[in-house]
XYZ file of C-alpha atoms in Angstrom:
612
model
C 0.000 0.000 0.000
C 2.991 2.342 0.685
C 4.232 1.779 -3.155
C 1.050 2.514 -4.366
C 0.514 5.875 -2.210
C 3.638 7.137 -3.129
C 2.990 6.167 -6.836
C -0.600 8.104 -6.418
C 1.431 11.202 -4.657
C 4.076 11.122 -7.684
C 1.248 11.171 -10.130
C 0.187 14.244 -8.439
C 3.608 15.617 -8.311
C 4.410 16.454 -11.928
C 6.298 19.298 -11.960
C 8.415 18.695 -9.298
C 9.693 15.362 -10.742
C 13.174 14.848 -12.143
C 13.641 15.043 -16.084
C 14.487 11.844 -17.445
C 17.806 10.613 -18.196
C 18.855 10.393 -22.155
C 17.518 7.225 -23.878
C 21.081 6.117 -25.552
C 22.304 3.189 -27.893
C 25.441 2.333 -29.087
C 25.347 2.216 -33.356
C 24.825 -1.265 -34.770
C 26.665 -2.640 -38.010
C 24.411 -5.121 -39.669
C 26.107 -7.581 -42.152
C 24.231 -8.900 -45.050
C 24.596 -11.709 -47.730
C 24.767 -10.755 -51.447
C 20.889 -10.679 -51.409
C 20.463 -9.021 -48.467
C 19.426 -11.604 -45.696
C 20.936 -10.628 -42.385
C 23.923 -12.596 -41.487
C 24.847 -11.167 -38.244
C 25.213 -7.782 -36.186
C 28.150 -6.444 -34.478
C 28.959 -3.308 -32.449
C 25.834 -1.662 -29.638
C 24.014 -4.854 -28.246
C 20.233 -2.842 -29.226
C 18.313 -2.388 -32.195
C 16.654 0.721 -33.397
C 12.837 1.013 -31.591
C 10.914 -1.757 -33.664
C 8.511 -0.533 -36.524
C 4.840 -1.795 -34.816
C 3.695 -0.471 -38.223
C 5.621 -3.601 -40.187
C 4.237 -6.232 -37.648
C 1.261 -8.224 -37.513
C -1.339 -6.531 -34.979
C -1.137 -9.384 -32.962
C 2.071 -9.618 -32.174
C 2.892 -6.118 -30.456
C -0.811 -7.503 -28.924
C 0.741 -10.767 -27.339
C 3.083 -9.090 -25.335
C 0.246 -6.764 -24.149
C -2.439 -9.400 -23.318
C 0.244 -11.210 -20.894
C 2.664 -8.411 -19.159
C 0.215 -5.259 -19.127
C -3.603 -5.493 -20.158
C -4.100 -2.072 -19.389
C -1.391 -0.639 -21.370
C -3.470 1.780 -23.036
C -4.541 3.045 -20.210
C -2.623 3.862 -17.185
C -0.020 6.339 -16.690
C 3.201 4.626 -16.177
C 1.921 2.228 -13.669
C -1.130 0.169 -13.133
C -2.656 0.715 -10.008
C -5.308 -2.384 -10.124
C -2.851 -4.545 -10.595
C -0.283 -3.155 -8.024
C -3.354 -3.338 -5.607
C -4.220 -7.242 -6.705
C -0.426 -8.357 -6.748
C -0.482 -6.780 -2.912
C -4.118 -8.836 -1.747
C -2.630 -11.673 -3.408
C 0.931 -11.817 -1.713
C -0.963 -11.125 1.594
C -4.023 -14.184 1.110
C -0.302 -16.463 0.200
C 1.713 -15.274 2.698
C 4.545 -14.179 -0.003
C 4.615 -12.136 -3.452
C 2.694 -14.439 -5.667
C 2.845 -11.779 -8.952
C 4.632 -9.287 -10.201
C 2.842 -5.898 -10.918
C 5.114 -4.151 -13.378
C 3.956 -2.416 -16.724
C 5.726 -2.295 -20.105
C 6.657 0.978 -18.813
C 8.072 0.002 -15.891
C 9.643 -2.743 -17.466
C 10.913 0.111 -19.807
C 11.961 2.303 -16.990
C 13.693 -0.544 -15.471
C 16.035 -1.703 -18.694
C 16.984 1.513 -19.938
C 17.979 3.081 -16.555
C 18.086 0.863 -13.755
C 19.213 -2.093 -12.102
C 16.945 -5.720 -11.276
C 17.533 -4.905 -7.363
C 14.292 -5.778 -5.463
C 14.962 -2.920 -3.180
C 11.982 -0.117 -1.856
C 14.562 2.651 -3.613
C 14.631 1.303 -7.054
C 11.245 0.694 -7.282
C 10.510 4.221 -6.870
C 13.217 5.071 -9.094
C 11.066 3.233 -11.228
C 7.878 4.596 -10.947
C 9.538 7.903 -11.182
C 10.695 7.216 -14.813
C 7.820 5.396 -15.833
C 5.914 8.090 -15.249
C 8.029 10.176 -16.687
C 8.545 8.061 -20.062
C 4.506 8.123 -20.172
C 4.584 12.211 -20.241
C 7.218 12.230 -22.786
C 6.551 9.485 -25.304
C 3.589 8.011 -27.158
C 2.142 4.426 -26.078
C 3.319 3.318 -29.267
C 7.075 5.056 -28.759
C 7.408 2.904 -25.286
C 5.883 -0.052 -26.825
C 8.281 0.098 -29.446
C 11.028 0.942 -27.064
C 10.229 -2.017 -24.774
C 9.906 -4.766 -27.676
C 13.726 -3.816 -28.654
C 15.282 -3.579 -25.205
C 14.429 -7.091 -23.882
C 16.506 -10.060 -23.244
C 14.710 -12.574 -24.760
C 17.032 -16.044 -24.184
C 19.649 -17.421 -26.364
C 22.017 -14.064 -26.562
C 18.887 -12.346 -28.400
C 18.453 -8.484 -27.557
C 15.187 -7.213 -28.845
C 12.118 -8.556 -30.626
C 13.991 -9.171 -34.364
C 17.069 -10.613 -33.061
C 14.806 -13.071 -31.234
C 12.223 -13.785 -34.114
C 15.557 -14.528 -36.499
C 17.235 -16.811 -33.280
C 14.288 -19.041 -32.421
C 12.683 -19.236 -35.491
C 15.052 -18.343 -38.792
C 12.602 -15.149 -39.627
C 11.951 -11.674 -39.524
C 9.869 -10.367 -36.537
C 7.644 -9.138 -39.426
C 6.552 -12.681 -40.482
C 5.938 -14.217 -37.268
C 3.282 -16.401 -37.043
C 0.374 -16.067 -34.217
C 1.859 -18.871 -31.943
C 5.623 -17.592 -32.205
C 4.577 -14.643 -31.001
C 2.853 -16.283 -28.179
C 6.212 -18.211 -27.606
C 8.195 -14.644 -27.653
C 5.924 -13.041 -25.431
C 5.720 -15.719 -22.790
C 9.466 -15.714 -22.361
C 9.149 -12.408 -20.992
C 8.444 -14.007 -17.719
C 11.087 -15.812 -17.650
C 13.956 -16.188 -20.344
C 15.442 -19.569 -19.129
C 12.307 -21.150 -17.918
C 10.402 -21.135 -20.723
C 13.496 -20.693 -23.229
C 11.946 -22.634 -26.265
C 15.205 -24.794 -27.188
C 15.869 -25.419 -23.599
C 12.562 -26.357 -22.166
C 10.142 -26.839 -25.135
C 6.853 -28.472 -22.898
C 7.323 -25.071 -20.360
C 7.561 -23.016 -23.362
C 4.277 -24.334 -25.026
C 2.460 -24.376 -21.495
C 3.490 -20.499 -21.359
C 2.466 -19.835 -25.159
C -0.778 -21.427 -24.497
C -1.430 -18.785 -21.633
C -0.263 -15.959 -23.914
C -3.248 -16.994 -26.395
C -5.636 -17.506 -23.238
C -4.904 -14.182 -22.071
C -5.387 -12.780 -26.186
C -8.525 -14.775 -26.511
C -9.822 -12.633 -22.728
C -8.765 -9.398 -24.360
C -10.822 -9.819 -27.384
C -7.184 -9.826 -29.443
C -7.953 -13.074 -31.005
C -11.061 -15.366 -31.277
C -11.051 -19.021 -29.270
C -10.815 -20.697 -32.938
C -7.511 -18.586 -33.510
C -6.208 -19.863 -30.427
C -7.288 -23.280 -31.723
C -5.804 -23.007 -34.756
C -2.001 -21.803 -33.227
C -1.571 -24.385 -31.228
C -2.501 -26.972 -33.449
C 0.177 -24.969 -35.547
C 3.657 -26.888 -36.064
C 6.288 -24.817 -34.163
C 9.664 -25.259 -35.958
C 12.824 -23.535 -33.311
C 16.397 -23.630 -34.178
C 18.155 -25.219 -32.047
C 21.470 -23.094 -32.951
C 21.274 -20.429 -34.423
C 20.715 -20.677 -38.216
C 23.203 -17.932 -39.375
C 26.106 -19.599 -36.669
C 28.440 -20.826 -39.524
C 28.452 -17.294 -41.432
C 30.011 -15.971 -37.807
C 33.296 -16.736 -38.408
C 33.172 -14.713 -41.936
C 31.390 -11.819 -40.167
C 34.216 -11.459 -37.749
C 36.637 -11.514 -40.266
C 34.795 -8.506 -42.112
C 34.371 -6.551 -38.917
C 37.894 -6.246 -38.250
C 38.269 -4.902 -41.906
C 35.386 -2.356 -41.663
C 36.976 -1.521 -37.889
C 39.809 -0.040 -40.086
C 37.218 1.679 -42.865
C 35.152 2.798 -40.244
C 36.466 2.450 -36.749
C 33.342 4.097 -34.489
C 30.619 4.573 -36.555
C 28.190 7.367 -35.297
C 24.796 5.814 -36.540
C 23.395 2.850 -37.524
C 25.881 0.822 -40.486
C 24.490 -2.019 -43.071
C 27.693 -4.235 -44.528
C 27.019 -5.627 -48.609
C 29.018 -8.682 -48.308
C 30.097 -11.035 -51.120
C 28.403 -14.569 -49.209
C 25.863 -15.976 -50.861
C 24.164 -17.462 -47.225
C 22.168 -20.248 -49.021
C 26.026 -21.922 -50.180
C 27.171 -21.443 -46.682
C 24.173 -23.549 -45.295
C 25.567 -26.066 -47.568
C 28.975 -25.792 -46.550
C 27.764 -26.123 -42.650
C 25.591 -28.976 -43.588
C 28.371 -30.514 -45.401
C 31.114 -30.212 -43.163
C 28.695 -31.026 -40.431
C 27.751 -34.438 -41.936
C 31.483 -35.489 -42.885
C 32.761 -34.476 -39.199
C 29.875 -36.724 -38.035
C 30.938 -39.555 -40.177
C 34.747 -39.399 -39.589
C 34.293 -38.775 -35.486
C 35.836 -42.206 -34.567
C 38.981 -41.560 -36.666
C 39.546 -38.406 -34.685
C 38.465 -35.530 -36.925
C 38.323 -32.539 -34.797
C 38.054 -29.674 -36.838
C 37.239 -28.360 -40.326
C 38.208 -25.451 -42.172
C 36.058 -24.214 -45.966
C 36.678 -20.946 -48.618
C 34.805 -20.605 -51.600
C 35.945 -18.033 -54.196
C 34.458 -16.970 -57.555
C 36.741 -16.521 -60.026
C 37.160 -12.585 -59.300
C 37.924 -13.711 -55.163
C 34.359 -12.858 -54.072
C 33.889 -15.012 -51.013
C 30.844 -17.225 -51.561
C 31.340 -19.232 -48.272
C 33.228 -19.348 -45.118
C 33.248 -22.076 -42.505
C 35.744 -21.606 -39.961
C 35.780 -24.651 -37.777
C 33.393 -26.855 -36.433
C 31.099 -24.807 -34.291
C 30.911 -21.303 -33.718
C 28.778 -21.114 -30.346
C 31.790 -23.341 -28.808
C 34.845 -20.790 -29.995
C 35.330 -18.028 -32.687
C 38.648 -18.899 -33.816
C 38.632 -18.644 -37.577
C 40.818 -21.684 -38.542
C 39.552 -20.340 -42.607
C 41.886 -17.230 -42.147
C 43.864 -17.342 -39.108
C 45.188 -21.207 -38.268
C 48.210 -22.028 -41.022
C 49.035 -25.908 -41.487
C 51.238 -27.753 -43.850
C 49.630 -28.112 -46.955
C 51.017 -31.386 -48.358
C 50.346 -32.439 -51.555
C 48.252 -30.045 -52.800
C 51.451 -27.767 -52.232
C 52.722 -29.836 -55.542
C 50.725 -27.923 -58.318
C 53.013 -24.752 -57.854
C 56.203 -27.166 -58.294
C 54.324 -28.482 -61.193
C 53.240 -25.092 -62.825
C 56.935 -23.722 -62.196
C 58.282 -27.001 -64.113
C 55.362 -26.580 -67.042
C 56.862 -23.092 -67.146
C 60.272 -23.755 -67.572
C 58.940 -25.956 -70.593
C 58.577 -29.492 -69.779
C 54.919 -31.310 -70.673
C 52.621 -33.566 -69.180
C 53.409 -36.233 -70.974
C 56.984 -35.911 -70.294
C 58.605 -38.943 -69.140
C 60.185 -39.154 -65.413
C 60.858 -41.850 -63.236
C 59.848 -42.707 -60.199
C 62.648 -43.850 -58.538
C 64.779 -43.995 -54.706
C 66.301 -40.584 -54.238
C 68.259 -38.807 -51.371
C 68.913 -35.417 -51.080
C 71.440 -34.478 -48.253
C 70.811 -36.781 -45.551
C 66.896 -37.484 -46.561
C 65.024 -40.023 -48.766
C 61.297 -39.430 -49.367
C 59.006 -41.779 -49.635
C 55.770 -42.338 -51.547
C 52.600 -42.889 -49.942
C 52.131 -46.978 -50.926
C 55.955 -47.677 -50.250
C 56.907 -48.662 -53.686
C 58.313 -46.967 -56.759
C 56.466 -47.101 -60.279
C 59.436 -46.677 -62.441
C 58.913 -44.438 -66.127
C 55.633 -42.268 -65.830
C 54.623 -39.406 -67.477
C 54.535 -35.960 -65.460
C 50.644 -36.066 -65.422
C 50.754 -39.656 -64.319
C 52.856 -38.407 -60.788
C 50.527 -34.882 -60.798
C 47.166 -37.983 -60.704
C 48.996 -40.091 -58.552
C 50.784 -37.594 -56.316
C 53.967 -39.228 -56.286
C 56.605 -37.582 -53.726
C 59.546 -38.685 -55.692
C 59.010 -36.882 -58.906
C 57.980 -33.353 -56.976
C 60.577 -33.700 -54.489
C 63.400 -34.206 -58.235
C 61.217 -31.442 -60.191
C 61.604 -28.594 -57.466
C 64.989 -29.598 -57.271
C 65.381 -29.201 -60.657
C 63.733 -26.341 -61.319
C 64.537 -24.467 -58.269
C 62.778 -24.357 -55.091
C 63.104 -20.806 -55.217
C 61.531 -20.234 -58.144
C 58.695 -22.560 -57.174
C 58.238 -20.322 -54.238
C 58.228 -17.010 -56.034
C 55.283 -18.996 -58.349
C 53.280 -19.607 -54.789
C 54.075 -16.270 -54.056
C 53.105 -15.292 -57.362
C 49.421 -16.442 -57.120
C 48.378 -15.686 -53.864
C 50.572 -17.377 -50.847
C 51.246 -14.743 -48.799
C 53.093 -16.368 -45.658
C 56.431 -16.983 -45.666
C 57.666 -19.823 -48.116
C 60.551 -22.226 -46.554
C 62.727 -23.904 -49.808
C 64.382 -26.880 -47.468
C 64.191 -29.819 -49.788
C 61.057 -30.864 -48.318
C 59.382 -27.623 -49.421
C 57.881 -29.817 -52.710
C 55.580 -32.009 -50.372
C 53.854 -29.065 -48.847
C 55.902 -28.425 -45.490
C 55.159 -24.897 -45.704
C 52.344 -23.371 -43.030
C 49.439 -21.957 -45.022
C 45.987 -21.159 -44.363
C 42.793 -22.157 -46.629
C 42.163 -18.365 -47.715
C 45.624 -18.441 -49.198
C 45.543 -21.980 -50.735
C 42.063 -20.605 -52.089
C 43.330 -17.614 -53.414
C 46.202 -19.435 -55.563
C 44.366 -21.932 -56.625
C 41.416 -19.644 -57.961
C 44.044 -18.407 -60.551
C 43.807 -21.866 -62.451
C 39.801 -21.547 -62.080
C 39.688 -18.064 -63.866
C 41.898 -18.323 -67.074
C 45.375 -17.575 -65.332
C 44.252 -14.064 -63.039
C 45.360 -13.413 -59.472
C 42.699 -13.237 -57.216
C 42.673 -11.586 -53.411
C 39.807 -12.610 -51.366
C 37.532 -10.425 -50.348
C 33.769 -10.158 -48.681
C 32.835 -6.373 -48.121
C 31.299 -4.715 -51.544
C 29.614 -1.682 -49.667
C 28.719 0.026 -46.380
C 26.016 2.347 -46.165
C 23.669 4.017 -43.416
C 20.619 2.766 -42.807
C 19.287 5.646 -44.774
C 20.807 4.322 -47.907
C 23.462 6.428 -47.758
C 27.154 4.895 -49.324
C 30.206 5.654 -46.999
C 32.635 3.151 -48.688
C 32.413 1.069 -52.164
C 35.078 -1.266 -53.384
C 36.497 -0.570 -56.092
C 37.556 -3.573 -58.552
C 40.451 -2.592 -60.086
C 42.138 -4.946 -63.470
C 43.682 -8.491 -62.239
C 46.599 -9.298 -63.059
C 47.408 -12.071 -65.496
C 49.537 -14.527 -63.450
C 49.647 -17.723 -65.194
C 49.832 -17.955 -69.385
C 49.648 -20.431 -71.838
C 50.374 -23.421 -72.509
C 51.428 -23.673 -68.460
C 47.670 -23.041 -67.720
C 46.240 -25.363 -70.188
C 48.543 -27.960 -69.002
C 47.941 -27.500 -65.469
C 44.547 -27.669 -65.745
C 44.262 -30.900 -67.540
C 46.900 -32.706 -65.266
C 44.709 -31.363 -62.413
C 41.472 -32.610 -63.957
C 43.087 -35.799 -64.157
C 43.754 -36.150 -60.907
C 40.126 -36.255 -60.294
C 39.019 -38.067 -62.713
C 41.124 -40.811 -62.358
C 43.897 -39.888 -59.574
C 43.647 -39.520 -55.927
C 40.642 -37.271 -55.950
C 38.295 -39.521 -57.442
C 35.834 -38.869 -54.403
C 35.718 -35.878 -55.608
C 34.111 -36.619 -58.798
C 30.493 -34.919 -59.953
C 29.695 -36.504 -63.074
C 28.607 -33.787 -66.172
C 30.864 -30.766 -64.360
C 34.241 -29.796 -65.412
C 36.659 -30.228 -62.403
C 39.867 -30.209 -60.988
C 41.768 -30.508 -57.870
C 44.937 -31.433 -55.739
C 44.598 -33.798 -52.491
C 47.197 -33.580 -49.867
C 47.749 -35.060 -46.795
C 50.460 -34.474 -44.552
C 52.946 -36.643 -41.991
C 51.392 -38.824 -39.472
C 47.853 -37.730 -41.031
C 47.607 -34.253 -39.152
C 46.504 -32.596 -42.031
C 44.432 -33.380 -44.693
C 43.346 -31.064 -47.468
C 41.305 -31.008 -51.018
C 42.064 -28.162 -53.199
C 39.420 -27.977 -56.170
C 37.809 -25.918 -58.626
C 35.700 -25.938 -61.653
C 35.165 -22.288 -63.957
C 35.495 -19.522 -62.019
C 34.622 -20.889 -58.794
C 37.206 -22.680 -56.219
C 36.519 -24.440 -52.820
C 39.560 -25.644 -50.721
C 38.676 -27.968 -47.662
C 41.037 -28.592 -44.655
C 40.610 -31.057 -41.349
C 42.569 -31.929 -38.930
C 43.086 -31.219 -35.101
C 43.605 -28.051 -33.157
C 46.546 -30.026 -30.823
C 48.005 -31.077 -33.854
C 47.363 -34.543 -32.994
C 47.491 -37.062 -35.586
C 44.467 -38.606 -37.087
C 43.336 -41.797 -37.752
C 44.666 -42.541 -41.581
C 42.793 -39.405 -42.921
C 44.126 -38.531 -46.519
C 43.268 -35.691 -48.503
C 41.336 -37.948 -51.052
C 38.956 -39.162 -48.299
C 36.803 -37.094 -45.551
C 37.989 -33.316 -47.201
C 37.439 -34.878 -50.655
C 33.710 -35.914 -49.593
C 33.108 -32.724 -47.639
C 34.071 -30.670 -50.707
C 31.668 -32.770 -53.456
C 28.539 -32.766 -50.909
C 29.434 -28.137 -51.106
C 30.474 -28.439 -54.579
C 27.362 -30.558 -56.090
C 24.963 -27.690 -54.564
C 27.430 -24.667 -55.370
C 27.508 -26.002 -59.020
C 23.646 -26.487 -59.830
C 23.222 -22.995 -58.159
C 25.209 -21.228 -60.649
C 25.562 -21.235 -64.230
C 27.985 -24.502 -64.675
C 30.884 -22.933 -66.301
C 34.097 -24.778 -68.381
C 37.554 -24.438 -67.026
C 38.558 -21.664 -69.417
C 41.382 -22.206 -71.190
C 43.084 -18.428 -71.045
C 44.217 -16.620 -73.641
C 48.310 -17.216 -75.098
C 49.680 -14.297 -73.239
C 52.780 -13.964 -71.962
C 52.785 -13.637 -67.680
C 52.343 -9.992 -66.798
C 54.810 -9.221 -64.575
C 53.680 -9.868 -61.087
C 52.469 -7.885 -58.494
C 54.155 -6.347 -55.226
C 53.396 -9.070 -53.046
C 50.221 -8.326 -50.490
C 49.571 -9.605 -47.172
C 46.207 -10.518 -47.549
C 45.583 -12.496 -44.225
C 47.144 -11.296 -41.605
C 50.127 -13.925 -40.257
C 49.693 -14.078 -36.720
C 51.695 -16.503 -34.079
C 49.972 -20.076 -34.195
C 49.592 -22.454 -31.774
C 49.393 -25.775 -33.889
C 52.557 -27.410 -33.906
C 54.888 -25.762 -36.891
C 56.045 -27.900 -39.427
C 59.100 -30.757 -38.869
C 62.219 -29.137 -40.911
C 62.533 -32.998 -42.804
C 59.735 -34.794 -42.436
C 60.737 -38.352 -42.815
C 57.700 -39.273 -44.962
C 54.398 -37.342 -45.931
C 52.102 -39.576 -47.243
C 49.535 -39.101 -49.799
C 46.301 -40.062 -50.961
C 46.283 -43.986 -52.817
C 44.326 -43.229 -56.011
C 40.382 -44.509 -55.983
C-alpha cells in the first residue's frame, strides 16, 4: 500500500519530478549476404525502436495481453494490478505476482538495475511516469519490444524472431509470437530450445490471455496451437560468424566508431554457406571415430568474391577462424606450384620421369604406398601424387623459383625452400591456398579474397564502395592449359576420385600431410574454387585421414549444390599471353603466431592419398 501511495502522490507531483535521463544506444553494423538476408550484427548490443507499423497486430498484442492489459490506459503504472499483486501476496503469505507495466519494465532496462529494493522501485515509478509524459504508447511499446533479453544471446524482438525461429519479426506467425511473449516471464524457464513443454504451457497462456482481451477469437487460439512450431536449435546464421568477424575487423579499419546505424554488402551468398555447414557437419559426423576434430572451408568466384566461409566446427563453442587465421602444412596439394613452375620452364605432361629412390642431403622421401612405379609421365605423378618426382622437379627447377610462383598467385606467408618444401611443409591457411588456386579456375588471373562490396547508413546512404580494379594475369599459356588438364586428371582418375560430380568440369589437388595431421582437397571448376582442410587443433594425428577421403567428400557434398546454383561454367582455357609481370606481393591475411605445432624441418615421410 505504501508503493502505491507514493505512486498516487508522484502522479500528483508532476512538476516537481526529475527530467528523465537520455535514452542512448550504441550504433549497430548489420552484415548482409549478397541478397540481403541478415547474417549477423556487431557493435551496440540494441536495435533501433521496432517498426509496430511492419508487424502483424497481434504480435505487439501478445506481449500486451500477458505483461500489461491495461497498457493503453494507465499512466506509467497500473494501479489495479499493483493493488491485486499486494491482496494476493498477503491471502499467500509471499509475493505471488509481479505488478510491473511495459513501462516500468521500460523504466527498469533503460535506466536501472533488477535490485528488489523499496529505492529502485521508486526510481522506477519515477521514470515510468516520466517516459509516459514524454513518449507516445506506441514510442514505449516500441522501445520495450527492442530492449528485452529474450534467451539465447537475443536483444530485442527481431534478433529473437531470427534466433528461435530463422525469420523476420515481421513474419511471425500467431503462436511464435505467443512463444516470444511468454518468455518475458522468464527467459530460461520457458526458453523454447531449452525447455520446449514449459515453453508451449506459457504460449498457451499468452493466447488464453489474447482470446480474454478480445485480441484473437477461441478458434484462432485453436488453430495456433494446433500450428507446427519449428525452433532452431542453434542459431541458423552460426556458420556465417566466423566470416562476419573476419569482415568486422576490416570495416573496424574503414570505419572504426561509426556514429549511426551501419548495413555491410558482403560477397556470401548465405544459401552456399548452409551447404557448406551442412556438409562439413555431416562429414565431421561420419569421420568422429577416426579423430576428426576440426574443419576449415573458402569458396571463391573466379574474381575472389567469397561465396562461403566455414571456420571450424562450431561457432557457439569458440570463434577462432581456422579459414583465415590457423596455417598448417599443406602437403600435396602444395605440388601444383612445383608443377606449374616445371610446365613453365617448358617441360609437358606427358613428359617422361621416373619414379625412382632418391636422397637429397641426408633425406630419402618416400611415396605414400611404399613402392616406386618406375617411367611415368609428369601427369601420371601430378594424378597419382607421387613424392619422388615433386621432391626431383623442385629440385630441378629451383625451389626458389617454385616459391616465387606460390608467391606469385596468392601465398602470402612466408615460403621455406628446405628440400622438403615440394611435399607441402610450408604453413598456409585455406584463404591463401584458395586464393592461388582460384588463378587456375579463372583463365590464369590473381585473385585476393575479399567479402565487403559496400557500407552504407541505414538511410541508404554509401560511406565506402570497393572498387575492382584490373587483375593481373599470373599464369599464361600453354602452363595453364597444361595444369589444368593434369589437375582434372587427378580427379578423374587420380587420388581425388571422391571428388568426382559426373557432367561438371573439375579439378583438384589432395594432400595429406605426416602422421595424417593434415588433410586437405584443393578444387575448382570455372570460375569458382573451394579448398577444404581437417585436422586437429593439438596437432594430434588422425586416424589414416588422406586428402582424397573425408575433405574430398566434404568438398563434393558443397560443390554438387554450389555447381547447380550457378551457371555450370568450363575451365577456361586463357588466352596465349605472356605472364604480366607480377604484383608487389600483399599480405592478404594477416600472419599471426599459431599455436598448432609448426612444421618438422625434414619430415621423414608425408604420405599421400592412394588413387580410388
Amino acid at each position: 500500500m505504501i508503493v502505491l501511495a507514493a505512486a498516487t502522490s508522484l502522479t500528483m507531483a508532476a512538476p516537481e519530478l526529475p527530467p528523465l535521463p537520455p535514452i542512448t544506444r550504441d550504433p549497430q553494423v548489420t552484415y548482409v549476404d549478397r541478397s540481403g538476408a541478415v547474417l549477423g550484427v556487431r557493435g551496440g548490443r540494441y536495435a533501433p525502436p521496432v517498426d509496430l507499423a511492419k508487424l502483424p497486430a497481434y504480435v505487439p498484442a501478445a506481449f500486451i495481453a500477458i505483461e500489461d492489459r491495461r497498457f493503453y490506459t494507465h499512466t506509467g503504472f497500473d494501479p489495479v494490478g499493483i493493488g491485486r499483486a499486494i491482496l494476493d501476496g498477503v491471502s499467500e503469505g509471499r509475493p505471488t505476482q509481479g505488478a510491473s507495466t511495459i513501462t516500468q519494465q521500460l523504466a527498469r532496462n533503460l535506466f536501472l538495475s533488477a535490485d528488489r529494493t523499496v529505492e529502485r522501485k521508486a526510481k522506477e515509478l519515477v521514470w515510468s511516469i516520466q517516459l509516459e509524459r514524454t513518449y507516445s504508447k506506441k514510442q514505449i511499446l516500441a522501445l520495450y519490444l527492442s530492449r528485452t533479453y529474450y534467451g539465447s544471446g537475443a536483444y530485442g524482438l527481431e534478433a529473437a524472431s531470427r534466433r528461435y525461429f530463422n525469420k523476420p519479426a515481421a513474419r511471425l506467425s500467431l503462436r511464435e509470437a505467443a512463444t516470444l511473449a511468454g518468455l518475458m516471464k522468464s527467459p530460461t524457464n520457458y526458453n523454447p530450445i531449452q525447455q520446449p513443454e514449459a515453453s508451449a504451457r506459457r504460449a498457451a497462456l499468452v493466447l488464453d490471455a489474447m482470446v480474454e482481451t478480445g485480441a484473437i477469437t477461441p478458434a484462432d487460439r485453436a488453430k495456433a496451437m494446433a500450428a507446427p512450431l519449428k525452433v532452431w536449435n542453434s542459431a541458423p546464421t552460426a556458420p556465417a560468424q566466423y566470416f562476419v568477424d573476419w569482415l568486422d575487423a576490416q570495416r573496424r579499419q574503414i570505419m572504426p566508431q561509426p556514429k549511426q546505424d551501419m548495413v555491410v554488402e558482403t560477397t556470401m551468398d548465405m544459401a552456399l554457406e548452409t551447404a557448406a555447414a551442412d556438409s562439413t557437419r555431416a562429414v565431421l559426423a561420419r569421420y568422429k571415430s577416426q579423430s576428426v576434430g576440426q574443419a576449415a572451408l573458402v569458396a571463391l568466384d573466379g574474381q575472389g568474391r567469397v561465396r562461403a566461409m566455414i571456420g571450424g566446427a562450431d561457432y557457439a563453442a569458440g570463434p577462432y577462424n581456422r579459414a583465415v587465421t590457423a596455417r598448417r602444412q599443406a602437403g600435396s596439394a602444395w605440388k601444383p606450384f612445383v608443377y606449374l613452375t616445371a610446365l613453365e620452364a617448358g617441360r609437358t605432361p606427358g613428359m617422361a620421369v621416373i619414379d625412382e629412390p632418391l636422397t637429397i642431403g641426408n633425406w630419402s622421401p618416400q611415396n605414400y604406398a611404399g613402392g616406386y612405379l618406375g617411367q611415368i609421365t609428369l601427369e601420371q605423378a601430378v594424378a597419382q601424387s607421387v613424392n619422388t618426382v615433386a621432391v626431383r622437379t623442385a629440385d630441378e627447377v629451383g625451389r626458389a623459383n617454385v616459391a616465387a610462383t606460390a608467391r606469385r598467385l596468392g601465398i602470402a606467408s612466408p615460403v621455406n625452400t628446405d628440400p622438403a618444401m615440394a611435399l607441402g611443409t610450408t604453413l598456409v591457411s585455406p584463404l591463401e591456398m584458395t586464393q592461388a588456386y582460384a588463378a587456375f579456375s579463372n583463365g590464369g588471373l590473381r585473385v585476393a579474397a575479399y567479402g565487403i562490396e559496400k557500407i552504407r547508413t541505414n538511410g541508404g546512404q554509401v560511406i565506402y564502395q570497393r572498387k575492382a580494379g584490373p587483375q593481373a594475369r599470373v599464369i599464361a599459356n600453354p602452363a595453364l592449359s597444361e595444369m589444368n588438364q593434369m589437375l582434372r586428371t587427378a580427379v578423374a582418375s587420380g587420388t581425388g576420385g571422391r571428388a568426382k560430380i559426373a557432367g561438371y568440369d573439375l579439378a583438384g589437388k589432395t594432400g595429406t600431410t605426416s602422421d595424417y595431421k593434415d588433410a586437405w582437397f584443393a578444387g575448382y571448376s570455372g570460375g569458382f574454387t573451394t579448398v577444404v582442410w581437417m585436422g586437429r587443433d593439438d596437432g594430434a594425428s588422425m586416424g589414416r585421414i588422406t586428402g582424397g577421403s573425408a575433405p574430398a567428400e566434404l568438398w563434393r557434398g558443397f560443390m554438387t549444390v554450389a555447381l547447380k546454383r550457378g551457371p555450370a561454367q568450363a575451365i577456361p582455357a586463357g588466352p596465349a599471353a605472356p605472364v604480366l609481370a607480377p604484383p608487389p606481393v600483399e599480405v592478404l591475411v594477416p600472419v599471426v603466431e599459431e599455436h598448432i605445432e609448426p612444421a618438422a624441418q625434414v619430415p621423414a615421410e608425408v604420405p599421400e592419398d592412394p588413387p580410388i
